[in-house]
Short mmCIF file of C-alpha atoms in Angstrom, two decimals:
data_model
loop_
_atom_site.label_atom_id
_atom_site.label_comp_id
_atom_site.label_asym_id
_atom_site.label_seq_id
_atom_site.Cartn_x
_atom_site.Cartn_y
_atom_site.Cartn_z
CA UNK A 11 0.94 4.45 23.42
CA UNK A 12 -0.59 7.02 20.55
CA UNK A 13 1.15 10.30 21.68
CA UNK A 14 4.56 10.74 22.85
CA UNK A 15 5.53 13.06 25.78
CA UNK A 16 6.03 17.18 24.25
CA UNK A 17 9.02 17.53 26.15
CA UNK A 18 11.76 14.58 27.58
CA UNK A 19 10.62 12.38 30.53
CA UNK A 20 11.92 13.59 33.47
CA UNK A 21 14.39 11.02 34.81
CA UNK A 22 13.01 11.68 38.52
CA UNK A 23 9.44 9.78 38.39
CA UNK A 24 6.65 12.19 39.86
CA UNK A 25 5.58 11.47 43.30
CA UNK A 26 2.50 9.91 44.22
CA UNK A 27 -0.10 12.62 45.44
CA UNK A 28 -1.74 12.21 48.93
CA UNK A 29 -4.78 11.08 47.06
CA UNK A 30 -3.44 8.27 44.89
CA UNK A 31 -3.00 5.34 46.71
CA UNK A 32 0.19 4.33 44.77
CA UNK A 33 2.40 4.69 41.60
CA UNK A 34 2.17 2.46 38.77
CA UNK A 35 3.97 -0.64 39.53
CA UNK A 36 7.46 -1.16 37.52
CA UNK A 37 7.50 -1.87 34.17
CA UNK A 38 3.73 -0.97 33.39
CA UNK A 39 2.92 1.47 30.18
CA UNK A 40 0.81 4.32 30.98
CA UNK A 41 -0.15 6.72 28.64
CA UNK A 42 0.06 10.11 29.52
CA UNK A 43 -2.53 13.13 29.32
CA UNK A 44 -1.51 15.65 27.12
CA UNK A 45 -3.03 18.77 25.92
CA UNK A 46 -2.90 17.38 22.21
CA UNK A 47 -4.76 13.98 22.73
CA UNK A 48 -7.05 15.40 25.35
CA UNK A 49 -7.86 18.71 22.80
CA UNK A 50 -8.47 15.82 20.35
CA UNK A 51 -11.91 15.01 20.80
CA UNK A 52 -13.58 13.24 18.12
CA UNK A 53 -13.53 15.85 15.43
CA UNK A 54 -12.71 14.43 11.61
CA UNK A 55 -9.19 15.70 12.17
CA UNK A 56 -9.13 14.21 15.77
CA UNK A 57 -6.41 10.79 14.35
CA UNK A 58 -3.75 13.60 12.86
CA UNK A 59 -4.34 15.92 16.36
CA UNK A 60 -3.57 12.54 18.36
CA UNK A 61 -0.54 11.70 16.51
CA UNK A 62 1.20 14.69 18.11
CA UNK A 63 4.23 16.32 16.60
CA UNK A 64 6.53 13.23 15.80
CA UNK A 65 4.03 11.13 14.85
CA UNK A 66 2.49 13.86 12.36
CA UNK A 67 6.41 14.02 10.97
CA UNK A 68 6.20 10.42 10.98
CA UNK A 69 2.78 10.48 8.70
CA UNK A 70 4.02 13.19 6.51
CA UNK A 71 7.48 11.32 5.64
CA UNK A 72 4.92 7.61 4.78
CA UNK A 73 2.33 9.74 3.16
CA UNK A 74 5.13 11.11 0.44
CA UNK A 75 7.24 7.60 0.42
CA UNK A 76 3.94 5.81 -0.52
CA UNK A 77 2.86 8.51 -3.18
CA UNK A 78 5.95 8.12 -4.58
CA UNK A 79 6.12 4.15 -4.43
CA UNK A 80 2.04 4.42 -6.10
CA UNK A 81 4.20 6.77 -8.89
CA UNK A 82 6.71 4.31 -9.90
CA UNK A 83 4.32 1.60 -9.72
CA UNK A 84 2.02 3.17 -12.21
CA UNK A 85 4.46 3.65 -14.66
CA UNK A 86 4.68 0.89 -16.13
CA UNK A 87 0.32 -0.48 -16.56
CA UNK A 88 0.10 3.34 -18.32
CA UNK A 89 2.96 2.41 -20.61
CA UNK A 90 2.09 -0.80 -21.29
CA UNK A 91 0.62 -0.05 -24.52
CA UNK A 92 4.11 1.90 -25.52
CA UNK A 93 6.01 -1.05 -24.47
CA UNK A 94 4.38 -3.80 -26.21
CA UNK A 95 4.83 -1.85 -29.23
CA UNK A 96 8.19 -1.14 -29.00
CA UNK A 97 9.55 -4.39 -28.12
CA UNK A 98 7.17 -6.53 -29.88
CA UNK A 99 5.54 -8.26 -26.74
CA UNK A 100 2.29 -10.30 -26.67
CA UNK A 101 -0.30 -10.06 -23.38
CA UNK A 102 1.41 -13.00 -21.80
CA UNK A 103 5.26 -10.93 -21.79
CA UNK A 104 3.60 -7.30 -20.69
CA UNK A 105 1.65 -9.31 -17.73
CA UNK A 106 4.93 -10.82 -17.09
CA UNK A 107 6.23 -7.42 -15.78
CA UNK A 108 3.80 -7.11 -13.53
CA UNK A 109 4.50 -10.51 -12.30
CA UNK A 110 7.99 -10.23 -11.97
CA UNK A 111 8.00 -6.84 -9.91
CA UNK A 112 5.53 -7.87 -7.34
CA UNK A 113 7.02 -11.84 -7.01
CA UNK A 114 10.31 -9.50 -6.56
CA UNK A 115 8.45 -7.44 -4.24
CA UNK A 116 7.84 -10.55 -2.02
CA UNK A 117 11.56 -10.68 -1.17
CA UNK A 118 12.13 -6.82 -0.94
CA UNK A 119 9.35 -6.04 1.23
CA UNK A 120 10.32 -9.39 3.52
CA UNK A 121 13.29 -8.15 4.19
CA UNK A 122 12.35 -4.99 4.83
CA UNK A 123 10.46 -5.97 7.74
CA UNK A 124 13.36 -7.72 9.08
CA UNK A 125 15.46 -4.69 8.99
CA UNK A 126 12.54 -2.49 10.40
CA UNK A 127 12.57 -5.14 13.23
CA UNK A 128 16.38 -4.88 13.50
CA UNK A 129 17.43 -1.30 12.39
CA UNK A 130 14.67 0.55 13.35
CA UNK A 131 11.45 1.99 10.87
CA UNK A 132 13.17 4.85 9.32
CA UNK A 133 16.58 3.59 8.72
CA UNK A 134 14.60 0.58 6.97
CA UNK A 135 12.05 3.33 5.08
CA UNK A 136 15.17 5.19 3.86
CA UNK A 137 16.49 1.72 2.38
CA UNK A 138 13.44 1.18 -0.13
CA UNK A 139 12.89 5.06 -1.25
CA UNK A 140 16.43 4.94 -2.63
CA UNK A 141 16.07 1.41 -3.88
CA UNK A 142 12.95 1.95 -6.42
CA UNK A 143 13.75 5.26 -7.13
CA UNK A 144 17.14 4.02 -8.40
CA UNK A 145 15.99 1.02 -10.39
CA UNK A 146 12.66 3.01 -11.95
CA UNK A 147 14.96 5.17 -13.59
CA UNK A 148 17.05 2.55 -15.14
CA UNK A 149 14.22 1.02 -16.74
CA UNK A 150 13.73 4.43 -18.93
CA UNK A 151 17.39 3.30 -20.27
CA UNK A 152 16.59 -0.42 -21.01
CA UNK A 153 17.81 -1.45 -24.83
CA UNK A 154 15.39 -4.62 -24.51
CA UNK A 155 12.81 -6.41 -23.12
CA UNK A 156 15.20 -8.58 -21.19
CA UNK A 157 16.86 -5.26 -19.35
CA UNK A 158 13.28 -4.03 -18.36
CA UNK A 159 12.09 -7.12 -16.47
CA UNK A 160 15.42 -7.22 -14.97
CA UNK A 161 15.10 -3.60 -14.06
CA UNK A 162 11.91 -3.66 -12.99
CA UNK A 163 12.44 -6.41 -11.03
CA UNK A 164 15.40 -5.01 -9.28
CA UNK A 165 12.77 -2.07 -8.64
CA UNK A 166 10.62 -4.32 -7.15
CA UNK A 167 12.74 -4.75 -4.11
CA UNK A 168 12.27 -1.48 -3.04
CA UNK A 169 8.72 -1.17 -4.07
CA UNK A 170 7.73 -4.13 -1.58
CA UNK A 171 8.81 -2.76 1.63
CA UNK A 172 7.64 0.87 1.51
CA UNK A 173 4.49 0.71 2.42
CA UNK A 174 4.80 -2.23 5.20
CA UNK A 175 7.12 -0.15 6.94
CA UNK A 176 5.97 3.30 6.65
CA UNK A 177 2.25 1.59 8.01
CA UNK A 178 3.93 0.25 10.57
CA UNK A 179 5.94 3.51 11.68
CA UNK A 180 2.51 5.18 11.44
CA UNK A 181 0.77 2.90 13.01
CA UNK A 182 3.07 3.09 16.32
CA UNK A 183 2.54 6.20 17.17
CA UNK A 184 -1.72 6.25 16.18
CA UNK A 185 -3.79 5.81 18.86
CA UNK A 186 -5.69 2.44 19.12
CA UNK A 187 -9.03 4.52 18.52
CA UNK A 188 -8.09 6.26 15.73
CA UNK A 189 -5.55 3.89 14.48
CA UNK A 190 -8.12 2.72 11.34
CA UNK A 191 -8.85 6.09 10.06
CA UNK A 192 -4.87 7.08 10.30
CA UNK A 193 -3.20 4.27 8.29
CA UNK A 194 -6.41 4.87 5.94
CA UNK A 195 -5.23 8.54 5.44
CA UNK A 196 -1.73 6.95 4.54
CA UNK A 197 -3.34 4.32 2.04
CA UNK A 198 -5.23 7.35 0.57
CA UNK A 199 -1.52 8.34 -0.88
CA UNK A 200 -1.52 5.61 -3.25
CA UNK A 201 -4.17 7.63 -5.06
CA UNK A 202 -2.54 10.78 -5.13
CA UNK A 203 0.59 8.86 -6.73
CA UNK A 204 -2.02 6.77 -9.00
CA UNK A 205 -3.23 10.41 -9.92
CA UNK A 206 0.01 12.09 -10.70
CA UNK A 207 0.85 9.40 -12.53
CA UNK A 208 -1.94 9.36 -14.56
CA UNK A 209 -1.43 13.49 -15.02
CA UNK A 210 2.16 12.94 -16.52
CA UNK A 211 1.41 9.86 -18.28
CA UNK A 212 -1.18 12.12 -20.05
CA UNK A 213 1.01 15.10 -21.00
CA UNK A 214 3.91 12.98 -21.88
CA UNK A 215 1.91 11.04 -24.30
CA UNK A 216 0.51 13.43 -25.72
CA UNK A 217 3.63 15.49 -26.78
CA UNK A 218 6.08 12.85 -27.30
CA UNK A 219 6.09 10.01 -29.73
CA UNK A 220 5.42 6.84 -27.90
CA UNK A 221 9.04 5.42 -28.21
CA UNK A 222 10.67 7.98 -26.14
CA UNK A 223 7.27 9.21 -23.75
CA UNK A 224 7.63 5.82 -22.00
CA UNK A 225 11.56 6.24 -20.89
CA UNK A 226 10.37 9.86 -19.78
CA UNK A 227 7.60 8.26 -17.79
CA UNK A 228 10.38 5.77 -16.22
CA UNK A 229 12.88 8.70 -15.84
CA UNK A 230 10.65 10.82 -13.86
CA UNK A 231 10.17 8.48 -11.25
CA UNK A 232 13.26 9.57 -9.37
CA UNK A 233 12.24 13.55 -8.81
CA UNK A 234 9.97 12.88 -5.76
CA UNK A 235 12.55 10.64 -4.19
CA UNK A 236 14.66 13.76 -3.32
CA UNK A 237 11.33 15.25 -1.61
CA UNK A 238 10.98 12.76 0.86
CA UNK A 239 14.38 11.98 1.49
CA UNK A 240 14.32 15.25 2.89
CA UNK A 241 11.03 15.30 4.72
CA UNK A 242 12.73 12.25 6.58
CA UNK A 243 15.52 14.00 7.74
CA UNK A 244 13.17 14.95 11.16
CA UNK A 245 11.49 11.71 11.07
CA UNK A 246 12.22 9.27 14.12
CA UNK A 247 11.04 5.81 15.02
CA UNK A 248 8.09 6.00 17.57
CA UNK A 249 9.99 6.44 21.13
CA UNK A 250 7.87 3.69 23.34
CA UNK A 251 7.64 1.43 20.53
CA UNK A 252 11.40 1.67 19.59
CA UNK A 253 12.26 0.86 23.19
CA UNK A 254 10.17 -1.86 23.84
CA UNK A 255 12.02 -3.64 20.78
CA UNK A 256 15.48 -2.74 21.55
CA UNK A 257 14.36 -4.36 25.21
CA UNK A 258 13.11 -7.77 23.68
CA UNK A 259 15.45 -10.34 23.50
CA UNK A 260 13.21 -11.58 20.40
CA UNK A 261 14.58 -10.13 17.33
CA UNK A 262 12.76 -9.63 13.66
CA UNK A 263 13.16 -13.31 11.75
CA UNK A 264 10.80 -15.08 9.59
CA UNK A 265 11.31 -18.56 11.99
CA UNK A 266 9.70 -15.96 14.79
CA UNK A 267 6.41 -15.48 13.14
CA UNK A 268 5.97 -19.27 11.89
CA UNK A 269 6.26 -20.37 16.16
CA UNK A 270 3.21 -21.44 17.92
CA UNK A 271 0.87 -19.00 18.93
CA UNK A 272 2.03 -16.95 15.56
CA UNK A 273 2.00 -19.54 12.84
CA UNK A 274 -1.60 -19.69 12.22
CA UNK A 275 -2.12 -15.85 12.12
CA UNK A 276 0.73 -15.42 9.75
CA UNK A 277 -0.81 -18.31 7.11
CA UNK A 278 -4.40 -16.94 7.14
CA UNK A 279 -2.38 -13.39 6.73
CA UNK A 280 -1.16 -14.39 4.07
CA UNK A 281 -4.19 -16.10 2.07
CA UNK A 282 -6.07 -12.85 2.77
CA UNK A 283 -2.91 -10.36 1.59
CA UNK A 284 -3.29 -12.66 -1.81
CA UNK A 285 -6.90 -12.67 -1.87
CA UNK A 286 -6.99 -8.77 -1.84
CA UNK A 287 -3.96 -8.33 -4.14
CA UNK A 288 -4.16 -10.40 -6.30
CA UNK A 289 -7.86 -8.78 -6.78
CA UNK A 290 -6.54 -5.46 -7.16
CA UNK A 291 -3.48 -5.67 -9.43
CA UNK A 292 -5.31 -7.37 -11.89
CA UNK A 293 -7.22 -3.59 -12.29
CA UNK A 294 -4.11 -1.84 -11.70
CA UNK A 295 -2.47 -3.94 -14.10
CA UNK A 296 -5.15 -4.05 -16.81
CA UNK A 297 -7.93 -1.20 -16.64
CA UNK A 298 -5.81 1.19 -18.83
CA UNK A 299 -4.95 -1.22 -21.88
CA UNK A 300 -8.65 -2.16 -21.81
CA UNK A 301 -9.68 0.65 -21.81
CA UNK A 302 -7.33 1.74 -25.32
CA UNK A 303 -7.76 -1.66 -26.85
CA UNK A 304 -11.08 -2.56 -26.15
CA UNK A 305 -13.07 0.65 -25.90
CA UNK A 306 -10.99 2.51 -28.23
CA UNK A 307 -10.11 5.55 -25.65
CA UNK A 308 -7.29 7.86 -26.71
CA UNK A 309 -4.50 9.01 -24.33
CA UNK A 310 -6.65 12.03 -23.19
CA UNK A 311 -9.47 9.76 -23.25
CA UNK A 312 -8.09 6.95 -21.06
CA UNK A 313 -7.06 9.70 -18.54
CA UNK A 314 -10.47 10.96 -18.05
CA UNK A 315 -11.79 7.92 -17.26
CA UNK A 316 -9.02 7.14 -15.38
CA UNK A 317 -9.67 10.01 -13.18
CA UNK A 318 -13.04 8.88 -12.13
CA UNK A 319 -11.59 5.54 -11.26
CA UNK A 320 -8.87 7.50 -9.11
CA UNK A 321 -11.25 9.58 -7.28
CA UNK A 322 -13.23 7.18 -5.83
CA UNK A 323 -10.11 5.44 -4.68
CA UNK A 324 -8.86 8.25 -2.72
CA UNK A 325 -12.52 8.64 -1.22
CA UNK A 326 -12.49 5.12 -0.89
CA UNK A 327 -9.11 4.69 1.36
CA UNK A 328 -10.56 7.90 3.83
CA UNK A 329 -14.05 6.22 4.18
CA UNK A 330 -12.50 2.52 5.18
CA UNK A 331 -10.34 3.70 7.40
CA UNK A 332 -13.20 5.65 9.15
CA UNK A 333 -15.49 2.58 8.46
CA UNK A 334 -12.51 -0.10 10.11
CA UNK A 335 -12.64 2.19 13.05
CA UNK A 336 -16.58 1.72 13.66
CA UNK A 337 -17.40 -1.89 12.52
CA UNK A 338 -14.24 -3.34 13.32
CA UNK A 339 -11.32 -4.64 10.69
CA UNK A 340 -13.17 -8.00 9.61
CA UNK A 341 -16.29 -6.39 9.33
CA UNK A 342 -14.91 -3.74 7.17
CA UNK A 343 -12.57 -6.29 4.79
CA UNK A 344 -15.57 -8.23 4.22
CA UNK A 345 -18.06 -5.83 3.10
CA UNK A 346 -15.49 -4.08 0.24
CA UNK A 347 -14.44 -7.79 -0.61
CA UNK A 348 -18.24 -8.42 -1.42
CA UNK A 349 -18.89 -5.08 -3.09
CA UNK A 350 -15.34 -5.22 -5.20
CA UNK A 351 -16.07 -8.40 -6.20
CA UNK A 352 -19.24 -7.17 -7.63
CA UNK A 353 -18.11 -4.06 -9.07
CA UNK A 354 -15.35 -5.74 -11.43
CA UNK A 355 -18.35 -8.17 -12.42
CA UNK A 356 -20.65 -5.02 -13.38
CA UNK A 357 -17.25 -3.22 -15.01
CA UNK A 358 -15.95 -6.50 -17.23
CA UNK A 359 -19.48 -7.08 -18.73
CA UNK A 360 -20.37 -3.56 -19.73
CA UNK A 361 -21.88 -3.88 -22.94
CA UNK A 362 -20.05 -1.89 -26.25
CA UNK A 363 -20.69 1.32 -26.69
CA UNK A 364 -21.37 1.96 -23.27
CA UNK A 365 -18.57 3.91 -22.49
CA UNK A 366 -20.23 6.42 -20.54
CA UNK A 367 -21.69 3.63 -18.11
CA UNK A 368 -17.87 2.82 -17.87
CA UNK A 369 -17.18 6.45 -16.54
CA UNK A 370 -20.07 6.00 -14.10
CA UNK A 371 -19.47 2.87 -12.78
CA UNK A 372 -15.21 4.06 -12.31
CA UNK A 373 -15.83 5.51 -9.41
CA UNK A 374 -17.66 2.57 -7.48
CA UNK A 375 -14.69 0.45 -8.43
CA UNK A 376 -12.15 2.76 -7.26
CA UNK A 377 -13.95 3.33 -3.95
CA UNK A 378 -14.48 -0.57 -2.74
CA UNK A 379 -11.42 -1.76 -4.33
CA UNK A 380 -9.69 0.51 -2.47
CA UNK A 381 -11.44 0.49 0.87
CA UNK A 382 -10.86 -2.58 1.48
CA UNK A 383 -7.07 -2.02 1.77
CA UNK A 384 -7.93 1.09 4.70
CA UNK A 385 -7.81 -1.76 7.38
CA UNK A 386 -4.56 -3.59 6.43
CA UNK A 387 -1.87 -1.29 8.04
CA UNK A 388 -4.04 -1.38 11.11
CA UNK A 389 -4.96 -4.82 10.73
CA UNK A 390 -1.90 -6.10 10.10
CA UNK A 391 0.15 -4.69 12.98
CA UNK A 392 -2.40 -5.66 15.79
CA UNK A 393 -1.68 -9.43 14.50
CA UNK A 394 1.85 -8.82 15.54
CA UNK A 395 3.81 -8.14 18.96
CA UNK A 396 6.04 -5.37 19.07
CA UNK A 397 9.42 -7.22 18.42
CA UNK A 398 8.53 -8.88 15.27
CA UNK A 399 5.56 -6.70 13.91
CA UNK A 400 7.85 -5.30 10.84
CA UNK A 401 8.71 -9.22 10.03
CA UNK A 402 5.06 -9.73 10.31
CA UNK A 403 3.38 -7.23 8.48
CA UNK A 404 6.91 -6.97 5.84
CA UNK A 405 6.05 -11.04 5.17
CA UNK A 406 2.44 -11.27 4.99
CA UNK A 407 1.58 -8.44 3.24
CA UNK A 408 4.27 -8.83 0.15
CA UNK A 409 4.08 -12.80 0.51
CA UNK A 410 0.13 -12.56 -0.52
CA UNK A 411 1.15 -9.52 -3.15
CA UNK A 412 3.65 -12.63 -4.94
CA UNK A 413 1.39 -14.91 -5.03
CA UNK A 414 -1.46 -12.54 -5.86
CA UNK A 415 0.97 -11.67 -9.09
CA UNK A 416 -0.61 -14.80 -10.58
CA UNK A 417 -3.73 -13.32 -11.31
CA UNK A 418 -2.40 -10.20 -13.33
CA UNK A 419 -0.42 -12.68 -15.45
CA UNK A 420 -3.09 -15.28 -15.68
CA UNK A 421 -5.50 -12.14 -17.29
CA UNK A 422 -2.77 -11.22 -19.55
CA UNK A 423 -2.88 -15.16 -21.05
CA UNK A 424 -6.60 -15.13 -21.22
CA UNK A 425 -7.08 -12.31 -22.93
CA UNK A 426 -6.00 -13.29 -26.19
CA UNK A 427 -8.86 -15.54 -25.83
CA UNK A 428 -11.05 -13.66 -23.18
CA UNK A 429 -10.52 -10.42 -24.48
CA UNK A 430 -9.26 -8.10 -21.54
CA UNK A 431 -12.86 -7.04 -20.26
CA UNK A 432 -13.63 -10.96 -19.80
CA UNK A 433 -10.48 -11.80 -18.06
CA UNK A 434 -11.06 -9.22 -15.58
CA UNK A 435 -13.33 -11.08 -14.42
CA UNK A 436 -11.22 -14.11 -12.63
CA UNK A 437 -9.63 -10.83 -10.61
CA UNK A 438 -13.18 -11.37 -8.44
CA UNK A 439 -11.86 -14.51 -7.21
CA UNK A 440 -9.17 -13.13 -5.44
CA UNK A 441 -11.81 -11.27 -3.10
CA UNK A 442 -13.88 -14.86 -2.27
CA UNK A 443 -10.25 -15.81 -0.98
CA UNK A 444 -9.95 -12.48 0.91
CA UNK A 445 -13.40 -13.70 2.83
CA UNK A 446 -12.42 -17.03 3.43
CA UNK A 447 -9.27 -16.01 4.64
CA UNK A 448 -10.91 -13.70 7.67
CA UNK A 449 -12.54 -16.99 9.14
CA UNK A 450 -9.08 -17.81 10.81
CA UNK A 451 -8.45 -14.28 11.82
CA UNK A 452 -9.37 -12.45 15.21
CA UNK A 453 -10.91 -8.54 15.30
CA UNK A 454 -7.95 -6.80 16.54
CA UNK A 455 -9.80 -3.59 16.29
CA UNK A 456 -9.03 -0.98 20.01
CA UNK A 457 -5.69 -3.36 20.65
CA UNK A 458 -2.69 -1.04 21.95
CA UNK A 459 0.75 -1.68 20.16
CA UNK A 460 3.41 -1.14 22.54
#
């Protein structure tokens, strides 16, 4: 169901009236008629007015945990430059962070989903928030390179279940029509924490000696934790969905998604989480040192541009969701894999000099790279029934971001050869797989979750 009752069910069921010829039969889901869905319509707010009040607590709580998790994330590609200086590290060791957190990432977010499966959403969301937030601030006190990728790694654990589980919670209480454009606002707040990022990356740098801005950058990673532990204090598992699991006598494990009827959904999952990722952190990982190293940009510089690429993301995450909603989830992956694909082609071959093509041509990149990620927490959760869908989504989705790690580390060896802007490049071939990968996957798109 998308909107919970506004007031506790009744435990006397209402009687039939003389004109219905009988009540539901036992154990059937209806979904009731309430002045919030039915006042809905199908304005461009009409996914937030359907949520109803829980489910809008619900959205607020995932929109701040996945800012946050986009925040930490970010602080390490912006500081990359800062860190390779300081500890001496070639391309291969910086891409090795990135590696490292999202292989790391695999495990955290797996488990996660487990837990969501077994504990409940929030209990599970709670979990990661304090997790990252914990182990991002560490890495600001690291005395070597060794300590960081530990660190960071130990971050990583956190980082890979956030947003699994805070789609999911979202996604439970969304209605099936407006489910797309819902968990498409939520992926929109992986810009905003991109953004700030970006913002305090840029002031820090540019008042602090490089040695010291990047522990800052690390160190304020914890303050929004302590925003969104609080906004989940009113936060609550979706009531419908939450009972159906508590009722199933199939619990969240990884041998549950790998039985038949589930086993080839969860492998083609999997090739097209990888496919996607492994297309995307290569930007992530790489657009700001190529844009200092290879175009010359300056702090202030790099966050201009930056900005551009950041704005069409945001505008990029709102428009898929709205677009996964009308042509369907396949439909929608396919179309942003194509147009990504080109995009980092166009971006990667700019020719020198051109550095004001590069500012035009941020914005196209942001949008499809990012567009194409609208449909996921949708996508993702309508492959799953309700007892396992947090070991479903939790496993997929950070099993394709590990092996998708390859291709940020694989850039970071080819660019002492490549150059940066040239190594991009093999981060297109992580959208052909996202393609191929939707071949052995079914449109999911109007499917009810509970």
């Amino acid at each position: 169901m998308s909107t919970p009752p506004p007031s506790p069910v009744s435990p006397q069921p209402p009687q039939p009236s003389p004109s219905s010829p009988s009540s539901p039969p036992p154990g059937t889901t209806t979904t009731p008629t309430t002045p919030t869905t039915t006042a809905a319509g199908d304005g461009p707010l009409a996914w937030l007015h359907a949520l109803g009040p829980r489910g809008r607590r619900a959205f607020t709580g995932a929109f701040g945990g996945y800012a946050l998790d986009s925040y930490d994330y970010f602080t390490l590609p912006l500081s990359m430059v800062a860190l390779a200086a300081y500890f001496g590290l070639d391309s291969g060791q910086t891409g090795l962070f990135t590696t490292v957190t999202l292989v790391v990432s695999a495990i955290g977010g797996a488990l996660a989903g487990v837990l969501a499966d077994r504990i409940g959403r929030v209990k599970a969301l709670m979990i990661t928030v304090i997790t990252y937030a914990v182990f991002t601030v560490a890495c600001g006190f690291a005395p070597n390179y060794e300590t960081l990728l530990v660190f960071r790694a130990l971050q990583g654990l956190g980082f890979g279940g956030e947003w699994a589980v805070g789609a999911i919670l979202v996604a439970e209480y969304a209605s099936a029509k407006h489910r797309g454009r819902t968990l498409g606002a939520i992926q929109s707040s992986w810009a905003v924490g991109w953004g700030l990022a970006v913002i305090m990356y840029t002031v820090v740098f540019s008042v602090m000696d490089d040695d010291l801005a990047w522990r800052v950058m690390f160190w304020t990673g914890a303050l929004p934790a302590l925003l969104v532990v609080w906004l989940r204090r009113s936060v609550q598992d979706a009531p419908e969905a939450a009972a159906a699991r508590e009722k199933s006598a199939e619990k969240g494990s990884f041998t549950a998604i790998f039985k038949p009827g589930l086993a080839r959904t969860t492998l083609f999952a999997v090739l097209l989480s990888t496919g996607v990722q492994g297309g995307y952190y290569t930007l992530a990982t790489w657009v700001p040192t190529y844009l200092k190293t290879e175009r010359d940009l300056s702090v202030v510089g790099t966050g201009g541009y930056l900005t551009f690429l950041i704005s069409g993301a945001f505008l990029g995450y709102l428009t898929g969701g709205y677009l996964t909603d009308r042509l369907g989830r396949r439909r929608n992956i396919w179309l942003f894999a194509l147009l990504s694909a080109v995009c980092i082609l166009a971006y990667a071959n700019i020719p020198s000099g051109a550095n004001t093509l590069i500012l035009v041509l941020g914005f196209p990149l942001g949008f499809c790279m990012s567009a194409i990620f609208s449909g996921f927490g949708s996508f993702l959760a309508e492959l799953y029934p309700t007892a396992v869908r947090g070991t479903g989504q939790g496993f997929t989705y950070n099993t394709g971001r590990a092996v998708g790690a390859i291709f940020p580390t694989t850039v970071g060896f080819l660019a002492d050869s490549w150059g940066v802007g040239g190594a991009l490049v093999f981060g297109a071939i992580g959208y052909g797989l996202a393609a191929l990968a939707l071949l052995g996957l079914p449109e999911t798109r109007g499917k009810e979750l509970v």
